[in-house]
CSV table of C-alpha atoms and ligand atoms in Angstrom, one decimal:
chain,number,residue,atom,x,y,z
A,1,MET,CA,-28.7,-0.6,59.7
A,2,ARG,CA,-31.1,0.5,62.4
A,3,ASP,CA,-34.6,1.4,61.3
A,4,ILE,CA,-35.7,4.9,61.9
A,5,PRO,CA,-38.6,4.8,64.4
A,6,PRO,CA,-42.0,5.5,62.7
A,7,SER,CA,-42.7,9.1,62.6
A,8,PRO,CA,-45.9,10.6,64.3
A,9,TRP,CA,-46.5,12.4,60.9
A,10,PRO,CA,-49.1,12.4,59.4
A,11,ASP,CA,-51.5,13.1,62.2
A,12,PRO,CA,-54.3,10.5,62.0
A,13,THR,CA,-57.0,13.0,62.5
A,14,ALA,CA,-55.8,15.3,59.7
A,15,LEU,CA,-55.5,12.2,57.6
A,16,ALA,CA,-59.1,11.1,58.2
A,17,ALA,CA,-60.4,14.6,57.5
A,18,LEU,CA,-58.5,14.8,54.1
A,19,GLN,CA,-59.9,11.4,53.2
A,20,ALA,CA,-63.4,12.6,54.1
A,21,ARG,CA,-63.1,15.7,51.7
A,22,GLU,CA,-61.6,13.5,49.0
A,23,ARG,CA,-64.6,11.1,49.2
A,24,GLU,CA,-67.0,14.0,48.8
A,25,ARG,CA,-65.0,15.2,45.8
A,26,PHE,CA,-65.2,11.9,44.3
A,27,LEU,CA,-69.0,11.5,44.7
A,28,ALA,CA,-69.6,15.1,43.3
A,29,ALA,CA,-67.5,14.3,40.1
A,30,HIS,CA,-69.0,11.0,39.3
A,31,PRO,CA,-72.8,11.1,39.0
A,32,THR,CA,-72.8,8.5,36.2
A,33,SER,CA,-70.7,6.1,38.1
A,34,ARG,CA,-73.1,6.6,41.1
A,35,ALA,CA,-76.1,5.9,39.0
A,36,LEU,CA,-74.6,2.7,37.5
A,37,ALA,CA,-73.5,1.6,41.0
A,38,GLU,CA,-77.1,1.9,42.1
A,39,ARG,CA,-78.3,-0.2,39.2
A,40,CYS,CA,-75.6,-2.9,39.7
A,41,ALA,CA,-76.3,-3.2,43.4
A,42,ALA,CA,-79.6,-4.9,42.6
A,43,HIS,CA,-77.9,-7.8,40.6
A,44,TYR,CA,-74.3,-8.3,41.6
A,45,LEU,CA,-72.8,-9.2,45.0
A,46,TYR,CA,-71.3,-6.0,46.3
A,47,GLY,CA,-72.6,-4.3,43.2
A,48,VAL,CA,-69.8,-5.5,40.9
A,49,PRO,CA,-69.2,-8.5,38.5
A,50,LEU,CA,-66.2,-9.6,40.6
A,51,HIS,CA,-66.2,-8.5,44.3
A,52,TRP,CA,-62.5,-7.3,44.1
A,53,MET,CA,-63.8,-4.5,41.9
A,54,ARG,CA,-64.8,-2.9,45.2
A,55,ASP,CA,-61.2,-3.1,46.6
A,56,TRP,CA,-60.5,0.5,45.7
A,57,PRO,CA,-60.7,3.4,48.1
A,58,ASN,CA,-63.2,5.4,46.1
A,59,PRO,CA,-66.7,5.6,47.8
A,60,VAL,CA,-68.5,4.1,44.9
A,61,THR,CA,-67.3,2.1,42.0
A,62,LEU,CA,-65.6,3.9,39.2
A,63,PHE,CA,-67.0,2.6,35.8
A,64,VAL,CA,-64.8,2.6,32.8
A,65,HIS,CA,-66.0,3.9,29.4
A,66,ALA,CA,-62.9,3.1,27.4
A,67,ALA,CA,-59.2,2.4,27.8
A,68,GLN,CA,-56.5,2.9,25.3
A,69,GLY,CA,-52.7,3.1,25.6
A,70,ALA,CA,-51.8,4.5,29.0
A,71,GLN,CA,-55.1,6.3,29.6
A,72,LEU,CA,-58.6,5.3,30.5
A,73,THR,CA,-61.8,7.4,30.6
A,74,CYS,CA,-64.7,6.9,33.0
A,75,VAL,CA,-68.4,7.0,32.3
A,76,ASP,CA,-68.4,10.7,33.7
A,77,GLY,CA,-65.8,11.7,31.0
A,78,HIS,CA,-62.8,12.1,33.1
A,79,ALA,CA,-59.5,11.0,31.9
A,80,TYR,CA,-57.0,9.0,33.9
A,81,VAL,CA,-53.4,8.2,33.4
A,82,ASP,CA,-53.2,4.5,34.2
A,83,PHE,CA,-50.3,3.2,36.3
A,84,CYS,CA,-52.3,0.2,37.5
A,85,LEU,CA,-52.8,-1.3,34.0
A,86,GLY,CA,-55.2,-3.8,35.0
A,87,ASP,CA,-52.7,-5.0,37.7
A,88,THR,CA,-50.4,-5.9,35.0
A,89,GLY,CA,-52.8,-7.5,32.5
A,90,ALA,CA,-52.5,-4.2,30.3
A,91,MET,CA,-48.7,-3.8,30.9
A,92,PHE,CA,-48.2,-3.2,27.2
A,93,GLY,CA,-50.9,-0.5,27.1
A,94,HIS,CA,-54.6,-0.8,26.8
A,95,SER,CA,-55.8,-2.6,23.5
A,96,PRO,CA,-52.4,-2.6,21.8
A,97,ALA,CA,-53.2,-2.2,18.2
A,98,PRO,CA,-51.6,-5.5,16.8
A,99,VAL,CA,-53.5,-7.4,19.4
A,100,ALA,CA,-56.7,-5.6,18.8
A,101,GLN,CA,-56.4,-6.2,15.0
A,102,ALA,CA,-55.6,-10.0,15.5
A,103,VAL,CA,-58.4,-10.6,17.9
A,104,ALA,CA,-61.0,-8.7,15.5
A,105,ALA,CA,-59.7,-10.7,12.6
A,106,GLN,CA,-59.9,-14.1,14.4
A,107,ALA,CA,-63.3,-13.2,15.9
A,108,ALA,CA,-65.0,-13.6,12.5
A,109,GLN,CA,-63.4,-17.1,12.0
A,110,GLY,CA,-64.2,-19.2,15.0
A,111,LEU,CA,-63.7,-18.4,18.6
A,112,THR,CA,-63.3,-21.9,20.1
A,113,CYS,CA,-63.1,-25.5,18.7
A,114,MET,CA,-61.1,-27.6,21.2
A,115,LEU,CA,-58.7,-28.1,18.4
A,116,PRO,CA,-55.5,-26.2,17.8
A,117,ALA,CA,-55.9,-23.2,15.4
A,118,GLU,CA,-53.3,-23.0,12.6
A,119,ALA,CA,-51.3,-20.3,14.4
A,120,ALA,CA,-50.4,-22.9,17.2
A,121,ALA,CA,-47.2,-24.0,15.5
A,122,ARG,CA,-46.0,-20.4,15.1
A,123,VAL,CA,-46.9,-19.5,18.7
A,124,GLY,CA,-44.9,-22.5,20.1
A,125,GLU,CA,-41.9,-21.4,18.1
A,126,ARG,CA,-42.2,-17.8,19.3
A,127,LEU,CA,-42.6,-18.9,23.0
A,128,ALA,CA,-39.4,-21.0,22.8
A,129,GLN,CA,-37.6,-18.1,21.1
A,130,ARG,CA,-38.8,-15.5,23.4
A,131,PHE,CA,-38.7,-17.2,26.9
A,132,GLY,CA,-36.0,-19.8,26.3
A,133,LEU,CA,-37.8,-23.0,27.3
A,134,SER,CA,-38.3,-25.7,24.8
A,135,CYS,CA,-41.8,-27.1,25.5
A,136,TRP,CA,-45.1,-25.3,26.3
A,137,GLN,CA,-48.6,-25.7,27.5
A,138,LEU,CA,-51.4,-23.0,27.7
A,139,ALA,CA,-54.0,-22.2,30.4
A,140,MET,CA,-56.8,-19.5,30.5
A,141,THR,CA,-55.3,-17.7,33.6
A,142,ALA,CA,-52.1,-17.7,35.7
A,143,SER,CA,-54.1,-19.2,38.5
A,144,ASP,CA,-54.7,-22.1,36.3
A,145,ALA,CA,-51.3,-22.5,34.9
A,146,ASN,CA,-49.9,-22.4,38.4
A,147,ARG,CA,-52.4,-25.1,39.6
A,148,PHE,CA,-51.5,-27.3,36.6
A,149,VAL,CA,-47.9,-26.9,37.1
A,150,LEU,CA,-48.1,-27.9,40.7
A,151,ARG,CA,-50.0,-31.0,39.6
A,152,TRP,CA,-47.4,-31.9,37.0
A,153,ALA,CA,-44.6,-31.2,39.5
A,154,ARG,CA,-46.1,-33.6,42.0
A,155,ALA,CA,-46.8,-36.2,39.4
A,156,ILE,CA,-43.4,-36.4,38.0
A,157,THR,CA,-41.4,-36.2,41.2
A,158,GLY,CA,-43.8,-38.3,43.4
A,159,ARG,CA,-43.3,-35.9,46.2
A,160,PRO,CA,-46.2,-34.3,48.1
A,161,GLN,CA,-44.9,-31.0,49.2
A,162,VAL,CA,-44.6,-27.6,47.6
A,163,LEU,CA,-42.7,-24.7,48.9
A,164,VAL,CA,-43.6,-21.0,48.7
A,165,PHE,CA,-42.4,-17.8,50.1
A,166,ASP,CA,-44.2,-15.9,52.9
A,167,GLY,CA,-46.2,-13.1,51.3
A,168,CYS,CA,-46.6,-15.0,47.9
A,169,TYR,CA,-49.4,-14.7,45.6
A,170,HIS,CA,-49.9,-17.0,42.7
A,171,GLY,CA,-53.6,-16.5,42.2
A,172,ALA,CA,-56.5,-18.6,43.4
A,173,VAL,CA,-54.6,-21.7,44.0
A,174,ASP,CA,-55.4,-23.4,47.3
A,175,ASP,CA,-51.9,-24.8,47.9
A,176,THR,CA,-50.4,-21.3,47.9
A,177,LEU,CA,-53.0,-19.4,49.9
A,178,VAL,CA,-51.0,-19.7,53.1
A,179,ASP,CA,-49.0,-17.7,55.4
A,180,ARG,CA,-46.1,-18.3,57.8
A,181,ASP,CA,-46.9,-18.1,61.5
A,182,PRO,CA,-44.3,-15.8,62.6
A,183,ALA,CA,-44.1,-17.4,66.2
A,184,THR,CA,-43.7,-20.9,65.2
A,185,GLY,CA,-42.7,-20.8,61.5
A,186,ALA,CA,-45.7,-23.2,60.8
A,187,THR,CA,-47.8,-23.0,57.7
A,188,VAL,CA,-51.2,-21.7,58.3
A,189,ARG,CA,-54.3,-20.9,56.1
A,190,ARG,CA,-54.4,-17.4,55.0
A,191,ARG,CA,-57.0,-16.0,57.4
A,192,SER,CA,-58.9,-14.0,54.7
A,193,VAL,CA,-59.3,-17.1,52.4
A,194,LEU,CA,-63.0,-18.3,52.3
A,195,GLY,CA,-64.2,-21.8,52.4
A,196,GLY,CA,-60.8,-23.5,53.1
A,197,VAL,CA,-60.8,-27.1,54.0
A,198,HIS,CA,-57.2,-28.2,53.1
A,199,ASP,CA,-54.8,-29.3,55.8
A,200,HIS,CA,-52.1,-27.0,54.3
A,201,HIS,CA,-49.5,-28.0,56.8
A,202,ALA,CA,-49.5,-31.5,55.2
A,203,PHE,CA,-48.7,-30.3,51.6
A,204,THR,CA,-47.3,-26.7,51.6
A,205,ARG,CA,-44.2,-25.3,53.3
A,206,VAL,CA,-43.8,-21.6,53.8
A,207,ILE,CA,-40.4,-19.9,54.4
A,208,PRO,CA,-39.2,-16.1,54.4
A,209,PHE,CA,-38.0,-14.8,51.2
A,210,ASN,CA,-34.3,-14.1,50.8
A,211,ASP,CA,-33.5,-16.8,53.4
A,212,LEU,CA,-31.2,-19.5,51.9
A,213,ASP,CA,-30.7,-21.3,55.2
A,214,ALA,CA,-34.6,-21.6,55.5
A,215,LEU,CA,-34.6,-22.8,51.9
A,216,ASP,CA,-32.0,-25.5,52.5
A,217,ALA,CA,-33.7,-26.7,55.5
A,218,ALA,CA,-37.1,-26.8,53.9
A,219,LEU,CA,-35.7,-29.0,50.9
A,220,ALA,CA,-33.5,-31.2,53.1
A,221,ASP,CA,-35.9,-34.2,53.6
A,222,GLY,CA,-36.5,-34.7,49.8
A,223,GLN,CA,-40.2,-34.2,50.1
A,224,VAL,CA,-40.7,-31.0,48.1
A,225,ALA,CA,-41.7,-31.3,44.5
A,226,ALA,CA,-41.4,-27.8,43.6
A,227,LEU,CA,-40.4,-24.3,44.8
A,228,LEU,CA,-43.1,-22.1,43.2
A,229,ALA,CA,-41.9,-18.5,43.5
A,230,GLU,CA,-41.9,-15.0,41.9
A,231,PRO,CA,-38.4,-13.9,41.2
A,232,ALA,CA,-39.2,-10.9,43.4
A,233,LEU,CA,-42.4,-10.7,45.6
A,234,THR,CA,-44.6,-8.2,43.9
A,235,ASN,CA,-48.0,-8.8,45.6
A,236,PHE,CA,-46.9,-8.1,49.1
A,237,GLY,CA,-45.1,-4.9,48.6
A,238,LEU,CA,-42.3,-5.1,46.1
A,239,VAL,CA,-39.5,-7.3,47.7
A,240,PRO,CA,-36.5,-7.8,45.4
A,241,PRO,CA,-34.0,-10.7,45.6
A,242,ALA,CA,-30.8,-10.0,47.5
A,243,PRO,CA,-27.8,-10.1,45.2
A,244,GLY,CA,-26.9,-13.9,44.5
A,245,PHE,CA,-30.1,-15.2,46.1
A,246,TRP,CA,-31.4,-16.8,43.0
A,247,GLU,CA,-28.2,-18.3,41.8
A,248,ALA,CA,-27.8,-20.0,45.2
A,249,ALA,CA,-31.5,-21.0,45.5
A,250,GLN,CA,-31.4,-22.5,42.0
A,251,ALA,CA,-28.3,-24.6,43.0
A,252,LEU,CA,-30.1,-25.7,46.3
A,253,CYS,CA,-33.2,-26.9,44.3
A,254,ARG,CA,-30.9,-28.8,41.9
A,255,ARG,CA,-29.0,-30.4,44.9
A,256,HIS,CA,-32.3,-31.5,46.5
A,257,GLY,CA,-34.1,-32.6,43.3
A,258,THR,CA,-36.8,-30.0,43.7
A,259,LEU,CA,-38.1,-28.4,40.6
A,260,LEU,CA,-37.6,-24.6,40.4
A,261,VAL,CA,-40.9,-23.1,39.0
A,262,LEU,CA,-40.8,-19.3,38.4
A,263,ASP,CA,-44.1,-17.5,38.2
A,264,GLU,CA,-43.3,-14.4,36.1
A,265,THR,CA,-46.8,-13.2,35.7
A,266,HIS,CA,-45.8,-9.8,37.2
A,267,THR,CA,-42.0,-9.9,36.8
A,268,LEU,CA,-42.5,-10.1,33.1
A,269,SER,CA,-41.9,-6.4,33.5
A,270,SER,CA,-38.3,-6.9,34.5
A,271,GLY,CA,-37.1,-7.0,30.8
A,272,VAL,CA,-37.5,-8.7,27.5
A,273,GLY,CA,-38.4,-12.4,28.3
A,274,GLY,CA,-38.9,-11.8,32.0
A,275,TYR,CA,-36.6,-11.8,35.0
A,276,ALA,CA,-35.2,-15.3,34.6
A,277,ARG,CA,-34.1,-14.5,30.9
A,278,THR,CA,-32.7,-11.1,31.9
A,279,HIS,CA,-30.8,-12.4,34.7
A,280,GLY,CA,-29.6,-15.7,33.3
A,281,LEU,CA,-31.6,-18.2,35.5
A,282,SER,CA,-32.7,-21.5,34.3
A,283,PRO,CA,-35.9,-22.6,35.8
A,284,ASP,CA,-37.3,-26.1,35.3
A,285,MET,CA,-40.8,-24.6,34.7
A,286,TRP,CA,-41.9,-21.0,34.0
A,287,VAL,CA,-45.3,-19.4,34.2
A,288,ALA,CA,-46.8,-16.2,32.7
A,289,GLY,CA,-50.4,-15.0,32.5
A,290,LYS,CA,-52.1,-11.5,32.4
A,291,ALA,CA,-50.1,-9.5,29.9
A,292,VAL,CA,-48.6,-12.4,28.1
A,293,ALA,CA,-51.3,-12.3,25.2
A,294,GLY,CA,-51.6,-8.5,25.6
A,295,GLY,CA,-54.5,-8.6,28.1
A,296,VAL,CA,-56.6,-11.2,26.4
A,297,PRO,CA,-57.2,-14.1,28.8
A,298,CYS,CA,-54.4,-16.5,28.3
A,299,ALA,CA,-51.6,-18.0,30.3
A,300,VAL,CA,-48.5,-20.1,29.4
A,301,TYR,CA,-46.2,-22.4,31.2
A,302,GLY,CA,-42.9,-23.6,29.7
A,303,PHE,CA,-40.5,-26.4,30.9
A,304,THR,CA,-37.3,-28.1,29.8
A,305,ALA,CA,-37.0,-31.1,27.5
A,306,GLU,CA,-36.1,-33.1,30.5
A,307,VAL,CA,-39.1,-32.2,32.3
A,308,ALA,CA,-41.3,-32.7,29.3
A,309,ALA,CA,-40.0,-36.3,29.0
A,310,ARG,CA,-41.0,-36.8,32.7
A,311,MET,CA,-44.4,-35.3,32.2
A,312,ARG,CA,-45.0,-37.6,29.2
A,313,ALA,CA,-43.9,-40.7,31.2
A,314,ALA,CA,-46.3,-39.7,34.1
A,315,LYS,CA,-49.3,-39.2,31.7
A,316,ASP,CA,-48.6,-42.4,29.8
A,317,ALA,CA,-48.4,-44.4,33.0
A,318,ALA,CA,-51.7,-43.0,34.4
A,319,PRO,CA,-55.0,-44.7,33.8
A,320,GLU,CA,-57.2,-43.4,31.0
A,321,GLY,CA,-59.3,-40.4,32.1
A,322,HIS,CA,-59.3,-36.8,33.4
A,323,SER,CA,-55.8,-35.6,34.1
A,324,GLY,CA,-57.2,-32.8,36.3
A,325,ILE,CA,-55.2,-30.4,34.0
A,326,GLY,CA,-56.7,-28.1,31.5
A,327,THR,CA,-60.0,-26.4,30.8
A,328,THR,CA,-62.4,-26.4,27.9
A,329,LEU,CA,-61.7,-22.9,26.5
A,330,THR,CA,-58.0,-23.0,27.0
A,331,ALA,CA,-55.9,-22.2,24.0
A,332,ASN,CA,-58.8,-21.2,22.2
A,333,ALA,CA,-58.4,-19.5,18.7
A,334,LEU,CA,-58.9,-16.0,20.0
A,335,ALA,CA,-56.3,-16.4,22.7
A,336,LEU,CA,-53.8,-18.0,20.4
A,337,ALA,CA,-54.3,-15.1,17.9
A,338,ALA,CA,-53.7,-12.6,20.7
A,339,LEU,CA,-50.8,-14.5,21.9
A,340,ASP,CA,-49.2,-14.7,18.4
A,341,ALA,CA,-49.6,-10.9,18.0
A,342,ALA,CA,-48.3,-10.1,21.4
A,343,LEU,CA,-45.1,-12.3,21.0
A,344,GLU,CA,-44.4,-10.8,17.6
A,345,HIS,CA,-45.2,-7.1,18.4
A,346,LEU,CA,-45.1,-6.5,22.2
A,347,HIS,CA,-42.5,-8.7,23.8
A,348,THR,CA,-39.8,-6.7,22.0
A,349,PRO,CA,-36.7,-4.8,22.9
A,350,ALA,CA,-38.4,-1.5,21.7
A,351,SER,CA,-41.4,-2.1,24.1
A,352,TYR,CA,-39.1,-2.6,27.1
A,353,ALA,CA,-36.9,0.4,26.1
A,354,ALA,CA,-40.0,2.6,26.1
A,355,MET,CA,-41.2,1.1,29.4
A,356,ALA,CA,-37.8,1.7,31.0
A,357,ARG,CA,-37.6,5.4,29.8
A,358,ALA,CA,-40.8,6.2,31.6
A,359,ALA,CA,-39.9,4.3,34.7
A,360,ASP,CA,-36.6,6.0,34.9
A,361,ALA,CA,-38.3,9.3,34.8
A,362,LEU,CA,-40.8,8.3,37.4
A,363,GLU,CA,-38.3,6.8,39.8
A,364,ALA,CA,-36.1,10.0,39.5
A,365,GLY,CA,-39.1,12.3,40.0
A,366,LEU,CA,-40.4,10.3,43.1
A,367,ASN,CA,-36.9,10.2,44.7
A,368,ALA,CA,-36.3,13.8,44.1
A,369,ARG,CA,-39.5,14.6,46.1
A,370,LEU,CA,-38.7,12.2,48.9
A,371,HIS,CA,-35.2,13.9,49.3
A,372,ARG,CA,-36.4,17.4,49.0
A,373,ARG,CA,-39.1,16.9,51.6
A,374,GLN,CA,-37.0,14.7,53.8
A,375,LEU,CA,-39.4,11.8,53.8
A,376,PRO,CA,-38.1,8.5,55.3
A,377,TRP,CA,-39.7,6.5,52.5
A,378,THR,CA,-38.3,4.3,49.6
A,379,VAL,CA,-38.9,3.8,46.0
A,380,THR,CA,-38.1,0.1,45.1
A,381,ARG,CA,-37.8,-0.7,41.4
A,382,LEU,CA,-37.9,-3.6,39.2
A,383,GLY,CA,-37.7,-3.0,35.6
A,384,ALA,CA,-40.9,-1.0,34.6
A,385,ARG,CA,-42.5,-1.6,37.9
A,386,MET,CA,-41.9,0.3,41.1
A,387,GLU,CA,-43.4,0.8,44.5
A,388,LEU,CA,-43.5,3.7,46.9
A,389,GLN,CA,-42.9,2.2,50.3
A,390,PHE,CA,-43.6,4.0,53.6
A,391,MET,CA,-40.5,2.7,55.1
A,392,PRO,CA,-36.8,3.9,55.2
A,393,ARG,CA,-35.3,1.0,53.1
A,394,THR,CA,-36.2,-1.8,50.6
A,395,PRO,CA,-37.8,-4.7,52.5
A,396,ARG,CA,-36.1,-8.0,52.5
A,397,ASN,CA,-39.2,-10.2,53.3
A,398,ALA,CA,-42.9,-10.1,54.0
A,399,ASP,CA,-42.4,-9.5,57.7
A,400,ASP,CA,-40.5,-6.4,56.9
A,401,VAL,CA,-43.5,-5.2,54.8
A,402,ARG,CA,-46.0,-6.2,57.5
A,403,GLN,CA,-44.0,-4.1,60.1
A,404,HIS,CA,-44.2,-0.9,58.1
A,405,ALA,CA,-47.8,-1.1,56.8
A,406,GLN,CA,-49.7,2.2,56.8
A,407,PRO,CA,-53.1,1.3,55.2
A,408,ALA,CA,-54.7,4.7,55.9
A,409,LEU,CA,-51.9,6.5,54.2
A,410,GLU,CA,-52.0,4.3,51.3
A,411,ALA,CA,-55.7,4.8,50.9
A,412,SER,CA,-55.2,8.5,51.1
A,413,LEU,CA,-52.6,8.6,48.3
A,414,HIS,CA,-54.8,6.4,46.1
A,415,LEU,CA,-58.0,8.3,46.4
A,416,PHE,CA,-56.2,11.7,46.2
A,417,LEU,CA,-54.3,10.7,43.0
A,418,LEU,CA,-57.5,9.2,41.5
A,419,ASN,CA,-59.4,12.4,42.1
A,420,ARG,CA,-56.5,14.2,40.0
A,421,GLY,CA,-56.7,11.7,37.1
A,422,VAL,CA,-54.0,9.2,38.2
A,423,LEU,CA,-54.7,5.5,38.8
A,424,LEU,CA,-52.4,3.4,41.0
A,425,THR,CA,-52.8,-0.4,41.6
A,426,PRO,CA,-55.4,-0.6,44.5
A,427,PHE,CA,-53.7,-3.1,46.9
A,428,HIS,CA,-50.5,-1.3,47.4
A,429,GLY,CA,-48.3,1.7,46.2
A,430,MET,CA,-47.3,-0.2,42.9
A,431,MET,CA,-46.8,1.8,39.7
A,432,LEU,CA,-46.2,0.2,36.3
A,433,CYS,CA,-45.1,2.0,33.1
A,434,SER,CA,-46.3,0.8,29.7
A,435,PRO,CA,-44.6,1.5,26.3
A,436,ALA,CA,-47.4,4.0,26.0
A,437,THR,CA,-46.5,5.8,29.2
A,438,GLY,CA,-45.0,9.2,28.2
A,439,ASP,CA,-43.4,12.2,30.0
A,440,ASP,CA,-46.7,14.0,30.2
A,441,HIS,CA,-48.2,11.0,32.0
A,442,VAL,CA,-45.3,10.9,34.6
A,443,ALA,CA,-45.5,14.5,35.0
A,444,ARG,CA,-49.2,14.4,36.0
A,445,LEU,CA,-48.5,11.7,38.5
A,446,LEU,CA,-45.6,13.8,40.1
A,447,ALA,CA,-47.7,16.9,40.2
A,448,ALA,CA,-50.5,15.0,42.0
A,449,PHE,CA,-48.1,13.5,44.3
A,450,ASP,CA,-46.8,17.0,45.2
A,451,GLU,CA,-50.2,18.2,45.8
A,452,TRP,CA,-50.9,15.2,48.1
A,453,LEU,CA,-47.7,15.9,50.2
A,454,ASP,CA,-48.7,19.7,50.4
A,455,ALA,CA,-52.2,18.6,51.6
A,456,LEU,CA,-50.5,16.6,54.2
A,457,GLY,CA,-48.4,19.5,55.4
A,458,ARG,CA,-45.1,18.1,54.3
B,501,LIG,C1,-47.4,-13.6,40.4
B,501,LIG,C2,-48.9,-13.9,40.1
B,501,LIG,N1,-49.2,-15.2,39.8
B,501,LIG,C3,-50.4,-15.5,39.4
B,501,LIG,C4,-51.5,-14.6,39.6
B,501,LIG,C5,-52.9,-14.9,39.1
B,501,LIG,O1,-53.2,-14.4,38.0
B,501,LIG,P1,-54.8,-14.5,37.5
B,501,LIG,O2,-55.6,-13.7,38.6
B,501,LIG,O3,-54.8,-13.8,36.2
B,501,LIG,O4,-55.2,-15.9,37.6
B,501,LIG,C6,-51.3,-13.2,39.9
B,501,LIG,C7,-52.2,-12.2,40.1
B,501,LIG,O5,-52.0,-11.2,40.6
B,501,LIG,C8,-49.9,-12.9,40.2
B,501,LIG,O6,-49.4,-11.7,40.5
């Protein structure tokens, strides 16, 4: 199919004028956030405890008073329907009651001991039952889990290389902060990454997503320890796998002796147990963080019994001392309590049915508007997550996304909706539905979207 050429609409000058008005509107409505921003400017880099917290299009930081279910309120008393959900950390809703109660109970009985809490045995059983892999380790964050998984993969295969897809994001893991040079196909350092010293080309290969020939070629020399991948790209626009892609990719990994590692930190939203479970894939290793313990810092990685045996052999053969895997607070009692409660009460068919109901309504509402207003845009869906894409079809890989990027339009959508009480994920047009997301929340987003399109004269 031929792409429709980019339309001259919306006019950049009109878009800039609208954004200027929205910035003024935000400033007028948020005097308390402005005052806090001024105080924070004195003691925080960029005025925030983590510099990403300024990666939103609002002219000053929005400070949160409280978050509950699918809503949050800011310090100026405005309520927001939250479709960002902490970029998936709060996928099951903010402060889900079973997790909040488990954390409160555990908090009075020890926070961290560097010994397993009593709940560990039950948590291990629940992990195996819910996600289908027999053996598990914990980490504090998905970044850490991915870092450790890559160490194990190299240790047990004796191979130096890892393979990722162009446009991937697996957290703050040096090996994966790379891009593919479109001219040469070479692995290059992601230009935005600070302080890089790695010679990435020597240890990481990057290929386009959904490209089985490229995958076969990258694995052919037997040097790749692991393919680390999200089942769908979710951090560079939402790019779903082509039909049959993963079955064939899994077979190629097996044929070349490369471990298949699926990072389901975001695609956990695909269905109960994540994408692999829902679609019958059998990765060698599997990672999830963010929402896995209901939003309390915790990540997990699972692996097959065969991989576990190889891990044990590698560790037993190594000299005594640091393995380079693990951090002191990992699997602390608070995290285990939250994980236990989340596995019992949140990772359930009922949660996912509620998420799907809200996502169905949102997808239908967005598509009806695109159709009615004859907009050459696309809504791409993966379970409870979807993305509004300013392009006429669902992308196949990262280059597709790059070609259709419209950052000014995206920033306009974000700020306009924020000013009307709707929060989207800041880095792209991603919307995630939690079990607490109701019809009224969806209706609010759709009404604000209509108002935005009216303002753009469409
Ligand atoms: C797929 C995936 N893996 C790993 C991470 C890293 O998670 P964290 O920042 O919690 O370490 C992210 C973060 O967005 C992610 O999307």
